[in-house]
Short mmCIF file of C-alpha atoms and ligand atoms in Angstrom, two decimals:
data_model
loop_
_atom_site.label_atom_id
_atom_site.label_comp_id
_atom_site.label_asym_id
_atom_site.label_seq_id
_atom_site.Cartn_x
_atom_site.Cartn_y
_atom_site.Cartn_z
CA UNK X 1 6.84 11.21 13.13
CA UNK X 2 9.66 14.02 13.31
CA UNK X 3 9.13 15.87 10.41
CA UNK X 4 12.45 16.57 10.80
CA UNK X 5 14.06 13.56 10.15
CA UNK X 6 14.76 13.28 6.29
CA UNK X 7 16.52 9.35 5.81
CA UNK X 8 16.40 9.97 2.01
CA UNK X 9 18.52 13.12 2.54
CA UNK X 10 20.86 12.02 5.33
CA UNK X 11 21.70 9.01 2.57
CA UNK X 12 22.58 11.90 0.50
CA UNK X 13 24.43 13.43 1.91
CA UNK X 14 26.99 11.28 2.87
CA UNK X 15 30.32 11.68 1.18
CA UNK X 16 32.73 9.08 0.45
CA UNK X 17 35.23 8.86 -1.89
CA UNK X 18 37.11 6.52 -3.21
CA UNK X 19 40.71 6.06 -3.78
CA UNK X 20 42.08 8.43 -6.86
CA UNK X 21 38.44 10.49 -6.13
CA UNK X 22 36.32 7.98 -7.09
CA UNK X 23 32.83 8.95 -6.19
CA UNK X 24 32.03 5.20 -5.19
CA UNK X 25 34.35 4.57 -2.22
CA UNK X 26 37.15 1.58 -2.80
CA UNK X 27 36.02 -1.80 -2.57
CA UNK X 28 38.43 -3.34 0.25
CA UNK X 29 38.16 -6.94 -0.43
CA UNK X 30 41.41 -7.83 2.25
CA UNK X 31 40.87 -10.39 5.33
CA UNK X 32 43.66 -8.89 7.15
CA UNK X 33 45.11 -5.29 7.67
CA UNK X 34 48.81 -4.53 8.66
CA UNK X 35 50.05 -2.83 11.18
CA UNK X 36 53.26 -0.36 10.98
CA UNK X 37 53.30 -0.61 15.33
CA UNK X 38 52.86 -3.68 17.21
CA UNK X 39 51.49 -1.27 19.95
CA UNK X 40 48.93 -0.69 17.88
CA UNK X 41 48.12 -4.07 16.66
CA UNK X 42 48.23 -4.40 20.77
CA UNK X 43 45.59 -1.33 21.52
CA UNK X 44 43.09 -2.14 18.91
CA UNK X 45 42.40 -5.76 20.11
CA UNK X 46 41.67 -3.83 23.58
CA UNK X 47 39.42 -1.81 21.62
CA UNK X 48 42.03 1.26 22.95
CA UNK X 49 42.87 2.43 19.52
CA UNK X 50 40.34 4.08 16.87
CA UNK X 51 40.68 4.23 13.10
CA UNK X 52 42.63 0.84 12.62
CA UNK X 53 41.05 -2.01 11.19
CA UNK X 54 41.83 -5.53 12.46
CA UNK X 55 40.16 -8.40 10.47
CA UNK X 56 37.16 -8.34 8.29
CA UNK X 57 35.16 -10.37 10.48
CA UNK X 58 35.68 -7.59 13.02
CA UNK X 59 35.09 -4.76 10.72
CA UNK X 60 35.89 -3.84 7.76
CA UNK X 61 35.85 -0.37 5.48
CA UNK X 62 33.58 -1.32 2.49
CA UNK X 63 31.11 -2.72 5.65
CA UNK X 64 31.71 0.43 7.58
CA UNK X 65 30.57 2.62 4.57
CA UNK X 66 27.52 0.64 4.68
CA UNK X 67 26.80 0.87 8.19
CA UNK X 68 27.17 4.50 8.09
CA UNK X 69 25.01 4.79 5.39
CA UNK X 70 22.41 2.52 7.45
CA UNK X 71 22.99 4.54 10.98
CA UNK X 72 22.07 7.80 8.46
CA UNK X 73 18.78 6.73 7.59
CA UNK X 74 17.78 4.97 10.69
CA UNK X 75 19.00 7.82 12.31
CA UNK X 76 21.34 5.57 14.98
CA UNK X 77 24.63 6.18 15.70
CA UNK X 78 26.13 3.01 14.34
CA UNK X 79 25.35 0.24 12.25
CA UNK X 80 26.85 -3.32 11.50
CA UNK X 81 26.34 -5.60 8.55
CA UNK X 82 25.66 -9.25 8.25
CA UNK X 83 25.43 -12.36 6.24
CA UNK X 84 21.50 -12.89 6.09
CA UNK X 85 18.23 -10.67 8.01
CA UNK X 86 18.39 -13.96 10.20
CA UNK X 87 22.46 -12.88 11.06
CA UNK X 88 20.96 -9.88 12.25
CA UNK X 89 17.70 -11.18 14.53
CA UNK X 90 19.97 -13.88 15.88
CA UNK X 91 22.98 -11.74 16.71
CA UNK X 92 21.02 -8.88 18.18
CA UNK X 93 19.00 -11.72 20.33
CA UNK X 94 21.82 -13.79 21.27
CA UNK X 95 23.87 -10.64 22.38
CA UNK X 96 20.62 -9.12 24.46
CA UNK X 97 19.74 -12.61 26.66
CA UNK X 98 20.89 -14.67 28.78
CA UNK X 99 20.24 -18.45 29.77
CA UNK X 100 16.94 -18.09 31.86
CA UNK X 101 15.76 -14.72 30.57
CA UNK X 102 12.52 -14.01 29.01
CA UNK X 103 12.04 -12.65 25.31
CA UNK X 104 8.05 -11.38 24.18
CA UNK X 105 7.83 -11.67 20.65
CA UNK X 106 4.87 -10.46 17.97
CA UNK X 107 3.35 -13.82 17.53
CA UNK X 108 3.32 -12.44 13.41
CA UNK X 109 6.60 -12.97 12.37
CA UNK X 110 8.45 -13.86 9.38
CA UNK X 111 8.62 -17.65 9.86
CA UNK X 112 12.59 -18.07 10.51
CA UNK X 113 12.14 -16.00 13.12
CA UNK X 114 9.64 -17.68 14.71
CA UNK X 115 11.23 -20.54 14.21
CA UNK X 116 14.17 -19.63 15.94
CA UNK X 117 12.17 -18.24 19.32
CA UNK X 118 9.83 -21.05 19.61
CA UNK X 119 12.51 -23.79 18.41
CA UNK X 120 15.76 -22.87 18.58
CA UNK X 121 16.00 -20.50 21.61
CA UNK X 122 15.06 -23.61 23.87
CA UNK X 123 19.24 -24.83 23.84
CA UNK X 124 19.83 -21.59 25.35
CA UNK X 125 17.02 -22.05 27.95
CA UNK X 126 15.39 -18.57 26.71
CA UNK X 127 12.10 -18.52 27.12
CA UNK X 128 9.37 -16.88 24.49
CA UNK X 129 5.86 -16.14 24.94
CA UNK X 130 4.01 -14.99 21.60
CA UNK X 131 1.61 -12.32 21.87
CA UNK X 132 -0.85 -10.58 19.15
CA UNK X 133 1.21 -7.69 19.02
CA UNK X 134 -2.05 -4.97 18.17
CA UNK X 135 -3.12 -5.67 21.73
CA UNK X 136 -1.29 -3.11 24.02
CA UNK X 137 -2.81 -4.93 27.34
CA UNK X 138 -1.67 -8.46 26.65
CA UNK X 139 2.01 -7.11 25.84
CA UNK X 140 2.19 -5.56 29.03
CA UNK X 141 1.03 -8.24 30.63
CA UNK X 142 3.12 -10.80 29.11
CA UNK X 143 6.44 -9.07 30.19
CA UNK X 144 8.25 -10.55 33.51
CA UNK X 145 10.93 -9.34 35.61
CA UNK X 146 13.60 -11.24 33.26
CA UNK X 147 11.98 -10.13 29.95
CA UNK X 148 14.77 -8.81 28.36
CA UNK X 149 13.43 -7.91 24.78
CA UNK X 150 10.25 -6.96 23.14
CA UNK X 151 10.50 -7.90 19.61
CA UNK X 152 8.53 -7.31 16.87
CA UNK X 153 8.56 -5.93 12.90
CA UNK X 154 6.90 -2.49 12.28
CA UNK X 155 4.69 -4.11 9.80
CA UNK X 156 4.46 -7.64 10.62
CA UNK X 157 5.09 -10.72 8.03
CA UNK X 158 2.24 -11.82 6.40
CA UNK X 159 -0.56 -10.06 8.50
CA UNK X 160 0.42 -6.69 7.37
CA UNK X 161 -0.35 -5.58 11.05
CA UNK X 162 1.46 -2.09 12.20
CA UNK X 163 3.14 -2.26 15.27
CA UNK X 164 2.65 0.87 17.69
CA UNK X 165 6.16 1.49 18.13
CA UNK X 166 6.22 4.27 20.81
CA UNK X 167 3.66 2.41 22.99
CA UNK X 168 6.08 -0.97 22.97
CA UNK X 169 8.75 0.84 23.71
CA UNK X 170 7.05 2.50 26.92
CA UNK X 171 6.33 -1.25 27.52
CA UNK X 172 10.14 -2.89 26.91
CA UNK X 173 11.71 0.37 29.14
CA UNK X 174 8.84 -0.17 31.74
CA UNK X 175 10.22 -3.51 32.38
CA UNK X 176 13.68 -2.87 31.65
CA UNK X 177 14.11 -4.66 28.23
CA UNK X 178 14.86 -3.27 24.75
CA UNK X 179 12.64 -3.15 22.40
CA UNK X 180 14.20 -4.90 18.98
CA UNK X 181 11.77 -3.66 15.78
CA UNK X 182 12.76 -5.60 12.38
CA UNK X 183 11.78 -3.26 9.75
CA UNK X 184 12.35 -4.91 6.57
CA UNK X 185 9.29 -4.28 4.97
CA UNK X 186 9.27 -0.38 5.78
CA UNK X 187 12.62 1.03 5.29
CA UNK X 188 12.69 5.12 4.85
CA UNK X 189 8.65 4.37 5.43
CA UNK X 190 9.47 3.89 9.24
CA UNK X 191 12.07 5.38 11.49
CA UNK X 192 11.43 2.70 14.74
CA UNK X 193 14.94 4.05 16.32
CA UNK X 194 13.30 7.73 16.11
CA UNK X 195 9.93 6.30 17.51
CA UNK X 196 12.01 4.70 20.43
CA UNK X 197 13.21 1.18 19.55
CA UNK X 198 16.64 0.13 21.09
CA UNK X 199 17.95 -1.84 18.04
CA UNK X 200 16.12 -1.68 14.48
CA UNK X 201 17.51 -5.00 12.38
CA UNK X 202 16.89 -5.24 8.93
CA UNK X 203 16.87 -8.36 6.17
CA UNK X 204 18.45 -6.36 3.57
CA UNK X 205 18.17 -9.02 1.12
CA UNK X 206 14.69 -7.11 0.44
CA UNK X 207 14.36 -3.68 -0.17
CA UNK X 208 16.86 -1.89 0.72
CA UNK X 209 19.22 -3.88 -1.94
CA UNK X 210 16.31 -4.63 -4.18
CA UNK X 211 18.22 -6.58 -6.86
CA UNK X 212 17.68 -9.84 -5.53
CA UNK X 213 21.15 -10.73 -5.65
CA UNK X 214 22.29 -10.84 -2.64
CA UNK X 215 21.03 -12.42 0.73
CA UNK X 216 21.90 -9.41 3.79
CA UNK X 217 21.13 -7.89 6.98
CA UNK X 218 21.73 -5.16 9.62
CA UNK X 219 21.44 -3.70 12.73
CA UNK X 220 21.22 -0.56 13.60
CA UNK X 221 21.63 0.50 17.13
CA UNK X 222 23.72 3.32 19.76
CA UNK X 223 27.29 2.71 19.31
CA UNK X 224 27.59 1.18 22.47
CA UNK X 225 26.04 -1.79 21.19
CA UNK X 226 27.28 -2.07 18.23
CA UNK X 227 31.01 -1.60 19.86
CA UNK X 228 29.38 -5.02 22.15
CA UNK X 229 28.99 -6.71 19.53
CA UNK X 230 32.04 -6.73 17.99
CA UNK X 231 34.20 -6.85 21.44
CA UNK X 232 36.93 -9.32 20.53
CA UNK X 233 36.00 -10.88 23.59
CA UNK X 234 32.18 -11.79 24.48
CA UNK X 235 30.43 -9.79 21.20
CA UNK X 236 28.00 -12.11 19.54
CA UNK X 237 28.92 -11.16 15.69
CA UNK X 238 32.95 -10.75 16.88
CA UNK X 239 32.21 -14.55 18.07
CA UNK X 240 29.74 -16.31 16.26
CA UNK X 241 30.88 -14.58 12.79
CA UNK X 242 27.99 -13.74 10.48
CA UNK X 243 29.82 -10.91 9.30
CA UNK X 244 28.63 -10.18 5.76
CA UNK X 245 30.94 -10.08 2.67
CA UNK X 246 32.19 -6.20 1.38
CA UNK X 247 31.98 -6.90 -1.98
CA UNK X 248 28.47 -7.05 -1.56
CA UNK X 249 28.55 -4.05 1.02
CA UNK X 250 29.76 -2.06 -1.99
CA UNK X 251 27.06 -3.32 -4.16
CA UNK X 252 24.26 -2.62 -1.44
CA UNK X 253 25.61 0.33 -1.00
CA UNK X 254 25.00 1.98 -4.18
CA UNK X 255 21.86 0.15 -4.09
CA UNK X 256 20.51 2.18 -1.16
CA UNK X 257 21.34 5.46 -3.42
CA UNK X 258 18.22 5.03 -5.15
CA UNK X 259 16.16 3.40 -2.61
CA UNK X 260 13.91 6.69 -1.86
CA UNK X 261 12.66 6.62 -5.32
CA UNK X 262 11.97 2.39 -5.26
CA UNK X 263 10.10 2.79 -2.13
CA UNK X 264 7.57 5.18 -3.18
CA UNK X 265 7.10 3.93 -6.54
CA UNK X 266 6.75 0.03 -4.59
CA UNK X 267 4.26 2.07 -2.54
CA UNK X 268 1.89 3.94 -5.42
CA UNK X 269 1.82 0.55 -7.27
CA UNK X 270 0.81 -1.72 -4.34
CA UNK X 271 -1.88 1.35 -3.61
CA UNK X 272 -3.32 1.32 -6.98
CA UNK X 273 -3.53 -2.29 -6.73
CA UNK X 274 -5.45 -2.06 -3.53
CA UNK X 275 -7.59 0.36 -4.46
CA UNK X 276 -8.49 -2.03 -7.51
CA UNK X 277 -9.01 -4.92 -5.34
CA UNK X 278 -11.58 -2.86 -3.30
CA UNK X 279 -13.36 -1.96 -6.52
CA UNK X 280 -14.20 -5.67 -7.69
CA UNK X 281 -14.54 -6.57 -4.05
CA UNK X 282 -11.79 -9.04 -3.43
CA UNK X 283 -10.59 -9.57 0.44
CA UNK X 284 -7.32 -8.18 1.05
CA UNK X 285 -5.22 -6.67 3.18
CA UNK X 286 -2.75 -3.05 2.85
CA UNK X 287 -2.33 -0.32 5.49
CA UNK X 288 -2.86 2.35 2.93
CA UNK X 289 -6.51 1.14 2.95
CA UNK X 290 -8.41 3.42 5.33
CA UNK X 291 -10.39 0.23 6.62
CA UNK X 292 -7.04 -1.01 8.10
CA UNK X 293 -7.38 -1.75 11.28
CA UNK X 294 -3.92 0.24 12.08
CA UNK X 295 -4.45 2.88 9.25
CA UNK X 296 -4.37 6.02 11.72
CA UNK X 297 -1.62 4.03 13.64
CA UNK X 298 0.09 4.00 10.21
CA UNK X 299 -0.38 7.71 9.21
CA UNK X 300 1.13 8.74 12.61
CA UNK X 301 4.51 6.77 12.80
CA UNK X 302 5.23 6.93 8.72
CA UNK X 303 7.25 9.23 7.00
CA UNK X 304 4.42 10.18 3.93
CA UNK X 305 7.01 11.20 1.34
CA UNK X 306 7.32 6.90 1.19
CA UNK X 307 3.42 5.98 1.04
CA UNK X 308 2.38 2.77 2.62
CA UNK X 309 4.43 0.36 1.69
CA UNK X 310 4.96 -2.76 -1.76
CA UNK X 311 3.20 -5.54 0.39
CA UNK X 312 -0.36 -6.12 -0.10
CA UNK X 313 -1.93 -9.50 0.90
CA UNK X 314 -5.04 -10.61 -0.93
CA UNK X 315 -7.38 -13.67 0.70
CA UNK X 316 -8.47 -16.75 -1.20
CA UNK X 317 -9.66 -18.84 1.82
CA UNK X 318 -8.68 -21.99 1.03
CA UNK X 319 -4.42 -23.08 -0.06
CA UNK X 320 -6.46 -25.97 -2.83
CA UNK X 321 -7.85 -21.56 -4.41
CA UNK X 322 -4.42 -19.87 -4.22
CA UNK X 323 -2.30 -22.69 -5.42
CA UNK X 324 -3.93 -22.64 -9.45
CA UNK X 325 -4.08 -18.97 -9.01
CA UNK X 326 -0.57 -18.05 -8.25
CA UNK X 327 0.10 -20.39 -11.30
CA UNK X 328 -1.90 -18.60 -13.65
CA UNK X 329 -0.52 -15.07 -12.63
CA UNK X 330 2.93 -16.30 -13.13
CA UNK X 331 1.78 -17.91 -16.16
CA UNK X 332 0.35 -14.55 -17.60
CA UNK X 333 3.54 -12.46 -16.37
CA UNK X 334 2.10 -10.79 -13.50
CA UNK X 335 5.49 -11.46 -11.94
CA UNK X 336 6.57 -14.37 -10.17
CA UNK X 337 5.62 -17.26 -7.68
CA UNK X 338 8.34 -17.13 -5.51
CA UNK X 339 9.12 -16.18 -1.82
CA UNK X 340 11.19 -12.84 -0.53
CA UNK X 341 10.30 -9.70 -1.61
CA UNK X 342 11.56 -6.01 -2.12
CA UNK X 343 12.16 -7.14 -6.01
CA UNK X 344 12.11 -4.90 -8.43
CA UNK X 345 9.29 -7.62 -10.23
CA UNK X 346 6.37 -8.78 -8.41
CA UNK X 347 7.00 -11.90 -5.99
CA UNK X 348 3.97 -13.90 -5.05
CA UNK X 349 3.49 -16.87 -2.82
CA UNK X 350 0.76 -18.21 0.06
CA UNK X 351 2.28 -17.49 3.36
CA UNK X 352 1.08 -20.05 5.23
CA UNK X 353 2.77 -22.80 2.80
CA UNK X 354 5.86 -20.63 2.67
CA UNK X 355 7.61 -18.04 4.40
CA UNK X 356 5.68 -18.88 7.57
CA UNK X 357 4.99 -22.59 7.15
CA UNK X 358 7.10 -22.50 10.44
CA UNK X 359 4.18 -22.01 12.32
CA UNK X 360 2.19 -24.40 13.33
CA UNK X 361 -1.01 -24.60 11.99
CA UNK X 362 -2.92 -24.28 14.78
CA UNK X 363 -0.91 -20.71 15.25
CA UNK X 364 -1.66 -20.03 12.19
CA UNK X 365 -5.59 -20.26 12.92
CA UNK X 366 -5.40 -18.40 16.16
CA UNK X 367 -3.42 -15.10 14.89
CA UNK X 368 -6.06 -15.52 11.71
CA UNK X 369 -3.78 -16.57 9.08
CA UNK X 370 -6.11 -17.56 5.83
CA UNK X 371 -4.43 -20.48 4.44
CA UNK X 372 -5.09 -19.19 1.36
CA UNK X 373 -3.65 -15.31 1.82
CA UNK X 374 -1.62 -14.95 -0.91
CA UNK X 375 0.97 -12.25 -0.30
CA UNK X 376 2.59 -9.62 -2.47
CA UNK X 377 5.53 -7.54 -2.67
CA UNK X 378 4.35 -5.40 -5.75
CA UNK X 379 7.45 -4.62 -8.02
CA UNK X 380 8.37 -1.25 -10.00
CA UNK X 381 6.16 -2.10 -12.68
CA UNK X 382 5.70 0.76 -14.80
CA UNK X 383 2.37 0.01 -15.80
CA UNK X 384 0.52 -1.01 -13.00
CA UNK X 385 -2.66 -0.98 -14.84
CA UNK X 386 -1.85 -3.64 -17.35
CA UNK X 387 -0.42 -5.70 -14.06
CA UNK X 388 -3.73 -5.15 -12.47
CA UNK X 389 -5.56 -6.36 -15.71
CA UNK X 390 -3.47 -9.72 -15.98
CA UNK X 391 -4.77 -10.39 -11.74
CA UNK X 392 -7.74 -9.45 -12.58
CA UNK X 393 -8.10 -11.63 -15.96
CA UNK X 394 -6.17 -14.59 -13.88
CA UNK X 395 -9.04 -14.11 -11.34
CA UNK X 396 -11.87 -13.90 -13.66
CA UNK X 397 -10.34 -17.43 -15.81
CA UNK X 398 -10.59 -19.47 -12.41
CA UNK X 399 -14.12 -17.60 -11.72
CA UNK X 400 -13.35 -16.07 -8.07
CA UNK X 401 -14.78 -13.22 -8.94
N1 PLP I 501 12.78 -10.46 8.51
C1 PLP I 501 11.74 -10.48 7.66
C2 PLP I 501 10.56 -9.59 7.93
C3 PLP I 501 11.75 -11.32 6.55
O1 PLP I 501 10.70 -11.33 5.71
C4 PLP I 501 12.89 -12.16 6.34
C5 PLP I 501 12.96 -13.08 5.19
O2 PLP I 501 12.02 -13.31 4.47
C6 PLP I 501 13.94 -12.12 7.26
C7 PLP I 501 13.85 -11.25 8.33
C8 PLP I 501 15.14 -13.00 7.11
O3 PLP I 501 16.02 -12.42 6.20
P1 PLP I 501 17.13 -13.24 5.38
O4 PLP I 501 16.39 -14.15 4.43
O5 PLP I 501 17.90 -12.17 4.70
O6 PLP I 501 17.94 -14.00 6.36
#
């Protein structure tokens, strides 16, 4: 980790004003910008002209305030926003490969995302091969001449597995493919751009807006690629459109001022939690535990001022366990049974009936998905202790422990 690299502080110090010196900038909620010139109209669809913005789908400067605030704590030199996290996989992927090129993926992914390399990809003729991501040697080995990416998410969706970032990317440059790291669950926790990703994409429908309002993404990359892009001509987003809407820019936005603070409190509750869960013996999974498989891993790539992360994964074995369970939290207002995460409440489900039902089950079994993990993204509570109490009483009614 460059202890150097501050992404709370480079948010911070961002200044942009608004119109009459408003400390939020203007909200610019216009499709279409005129021109004074038709010359210049002329020279920005060649991409010859800076400064002058063409259509909102292209770019527009509510989005471009958020991508700046993005490319500041990702430490990239550009950043563009879309419609959904999936906007952002897809985009990046679509705009990195070719018909007849080769992708390697983590096979632990958040389930639209598998869904889209092992399903969708095949119109395109892309090929994926799924690896367990942990294991350096079969990566390397799974990478061809036409590999084109290495994709994976810093800390993968549901396993909770870290991803060695500066080994992959030896791997992906080795071979001559980017590595693409989706770091939704780890924002400010992980810089993957400053451990040597390519492109870091983000669903920002979690965290990093953390009001569960508003379903986003981004990607974060050299300006060169995000310039690609957007090329009136061949870029993916320019093309395809998932451009994402700059009224809620503005509102993520102001979101991300307070982000620092949400991450580290996410992170002491989901520790505490863990730490309880270790004390009555329940099987579960965080990062922060120093029985984690990739807990040195961890403490190398992270940032500490953000802790280990709000996702904690606890295993009931069987889906017929975590089902009555998850009922009986929600019941007793240990937050709620529902999918995403990031919230500023505790969201609950079972991953393998959820979020990555898109895997086969077979999959499932081989990468060592419990069907009854039941995974958490632990909210701001402010009393963690009486959270803890109402698992722990939930647990004790249904006699699992
Ligand atoms: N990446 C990860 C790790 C996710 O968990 C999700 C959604 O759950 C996505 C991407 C997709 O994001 P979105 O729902 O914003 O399209």
């Amino acid at each position: 980790m460059d202890k150097n690299f501050d992404p709370a502080t480079a948010i911070q110090q961002l200044e942009q004003f608004g119109e009459f010196g408003g400390v939020n900038p203007s909200i610019t909620d216009s499709a279409t910008f005129t021109f004074l010139r038709e010359d210049d109209m002329i020279k920005t669809f060649h991409g010859e002209k800076e400064g002058c913005f063409l259509y909102s789908r292209h770019w527009n400067p509510s989005n471009l305030y958020l991508s700046q605030a993005l490319a500041a704590m990702e430490g990239t030199e550009m950043a563009w926003v879309t419609g959904s996290g999936m906007a952002a996989i897809t985009t990046a992927i679509l705009q990195l490969c070719n018909s007849g090129d080769h992708i390697v993926s983590s096979v632990t992914t958040y389930g639209g995302t598998y869904a889209f390399f092992a399903n969708y990809l095949k119109k395109f003729n892309i090929e994926v091969t799924f690896v367990n991501i942990t294991n350096l040697e079969s990566v390397r080995k799974a990478m061809r001449p036409n590999t084109k990416v290495l994709y994976t998410e810093t800390m993968t969706n549901p396993m909770l597995q870290i991803s060695d970032i500066p080994e992959l990317s030896k791997i992906a440059h080795d071979f001559g493919a980017k590595l693409v790291v989706d770091n939704t669950f780890t924002p400010m926790i992980f810089a993957p751009f400053k451990l040597g990703a390519d492109i870091v994409v983000y669903s920002m429908t979690k965290f990093i807006n953390g009001k569960n309002d508003a379903v986003a993404g981004a990607i974060c990359g050299s300006l060169e690629f995000v310039n690609a892009i957007s090329n009136v001509n061949d870029g993916t987003a320019m093309l395809l459109g998932p451009v994402l809407d700059p009224l809620r820019s503005s509102n993520i936005l102001k979101n991300m001022g307070t982000l620092h603070i949400r991450m580290q409190k996410h992170s002491e509750n989901a520790k505490f939690l863990a730490e309880k869960f270790k004390e009555i013996g329940l099987k579960h999974v965080y990062p922060g535990d120093s029985e984690h498989p990739q807990y040195e891993l961890m403490k190398k790539m992270m940032n500490p001022d953000f802790g280990f992360g709000g996702m904690i994964a606890i295993d009931l074995d069987t889906a017929e366990r975590a089902a009555p369970f998850m009922e009986l939290m929600q019941e007793k207002g240990v937050g709620y049974h529902a999918v995403s995460l990031g919230y500023f409440k505790t969201l609950f489900s079972n991953s393998g009936k959820s979020t990555s039902s898109e895997v086969p089950d077979e999959i499932q079994q081989e990468m060592g998905l419990s069907p009854g993990l039941v995974r958490f993204s632990v909210g701001l509570d402010h009393n963690i202790e009486r959270s803890y109490q109402m698992i722990e009483d939930s647990l004790r009614e249904l006699k699992y422990i």
